């Protein structure tokens, strides 16, 4: 448990259902996207990864109809439903 966060057992709340005392969970990053855009000269270049893991890239010129394109590429999905550090399950007790 060294360098791990303690995460107390669910005890019927519906979070971490089926988790047992002493079990380990590795870190996880919640699924998300990072849009990127840039402007150079008279053109605008945009690269955007949407929540489905698809990268859309396109370029538009400031004048005229030439030079635009749209492309898609599947980068694969990764991540989970929450962001958490490495943790070990403990029972939480309050002593009066």
XYZ file of C-alpha atoms in Angstrom:
96
model
C 0.000 0.000 0.000
C 2.996 2.277 -0.013
C 2.411 5.279 -2.317
C -1.258 4.288 -2.805
C -4.279 6.285 -1.709
C -6.670 4.642 0.753
C -10.157 4.233 -0.744
C -12.794 3.092 1.687
C -15.111 0.232 0.811
C -18.467 1.039 -0.765
C -20.705 -0.591 1.874
C -23.848 -0.424 -0.291
C -23.619 3.121 -1.767
C -23.313 1.858 -5.362
C -19.730 3.095 -5.913
C -17.117 0.385 -6.610
C -19.715 -2.387 -6.397
C -18.113 -5.780 -5.733
C -14.858 -4.330 -4.419
C -13.279 -6.398 -1.626
C -11.086 -5.459 1.331
C -7.418 -5.052 0.346
C -8.050 -5.003 -3.416
C -5.966 -2.691 -5.614
C -7.128 -0.275 -8.343
C -4.622 1.238 -10.755
C -4.776 4.912 -11.718
C -7.341 5.974 -14.292
C -7.948 9.118 -16.315
C -11.489 10.101 -17.209
C -12.143 10.022 -20.945
C -11.833 13.492 -22.471
C -10.781 15.443 -25.573
C -8.336 18.251 -26.392
C -9.244 20.470 -29.343
C -6.341 22.267 -31.027
C -6.464 25.027 -33.574
C -3.954 27.371 -35.104
C -3.792 30.138 -37.670
C -0.914 30.665 -40.091
C -0.987 33.276 -42.828
C -4.381 33.361 -44.545
C -5.427 29.835 -43.570
C -6.966 28.408 -40.444
C -5.958 24.865 -39.417
C -8.018 22.931 -36.881
C -7.417 19.517 -35.325
C -10.075 18.300 -32.896
C -10.456 14.952 -31.119
C -14.091 14.414 -30.205
C -15.436 12.220 -27.384
C -15.702 9.211 -29.724
C -11.918 9.212 -30.184
C -12.170 10.488 -33.785
C -9.670 13.110 -34.931
C -11.098 15.687 -37.338
C -8.617 17.921 -39.166
C -9.449 20.602 -41.688
C -8.065 23.737 -43.260
C -9.910 26.740 -44.630
C -8.539 29.667 -46.583
C -9.585 33.194 -45.722
C -10.796 33.784 -49.306
C -12.001 31.572 -52.138
C -13.298 28.000 -52.173
C -9.991 26.184 -52.675
C -7.893 24.348 -50.133
C -10.441 22.982 -47.654
C -10.443 19.350 -46.529
C -11.901 17.197 -43.783
C -10.441 13.915 -42.596
C -11.232 11.481 -39.810
C -9.044 8.946 -38.046
C -9.930 6.608 -35.180
C -7.272 6.812 -32.468
C -8.984 4.284 -30.216
C -10.780 5.108 -26.992
C -9.104 4.980 -23.624
C -9.896 6.171 -20.165
C -12.757 5.483 -17.870
C -15.652 7.026 -16.016
C -13.552 8.796 -13.360
C -10.112 10.166 -12.582
C -8.440 8.446 -9.630
C -5.008 7.650 -8.264
C -3.665 4.200 -7.446
C -5.593 3.000 -4.418
C -6.189 0.114 -2.041
C -9.571 -0.695 -0.470
C -9.853 -0.300 3.300
C -12.764 -0.660 5.697
C -13.731 2.653 7.270
C -14.518 2.560 10.996
C -15.421 5.388 13.345
C -14.570 4.846 17.007
C -16.637 6.756 19.583
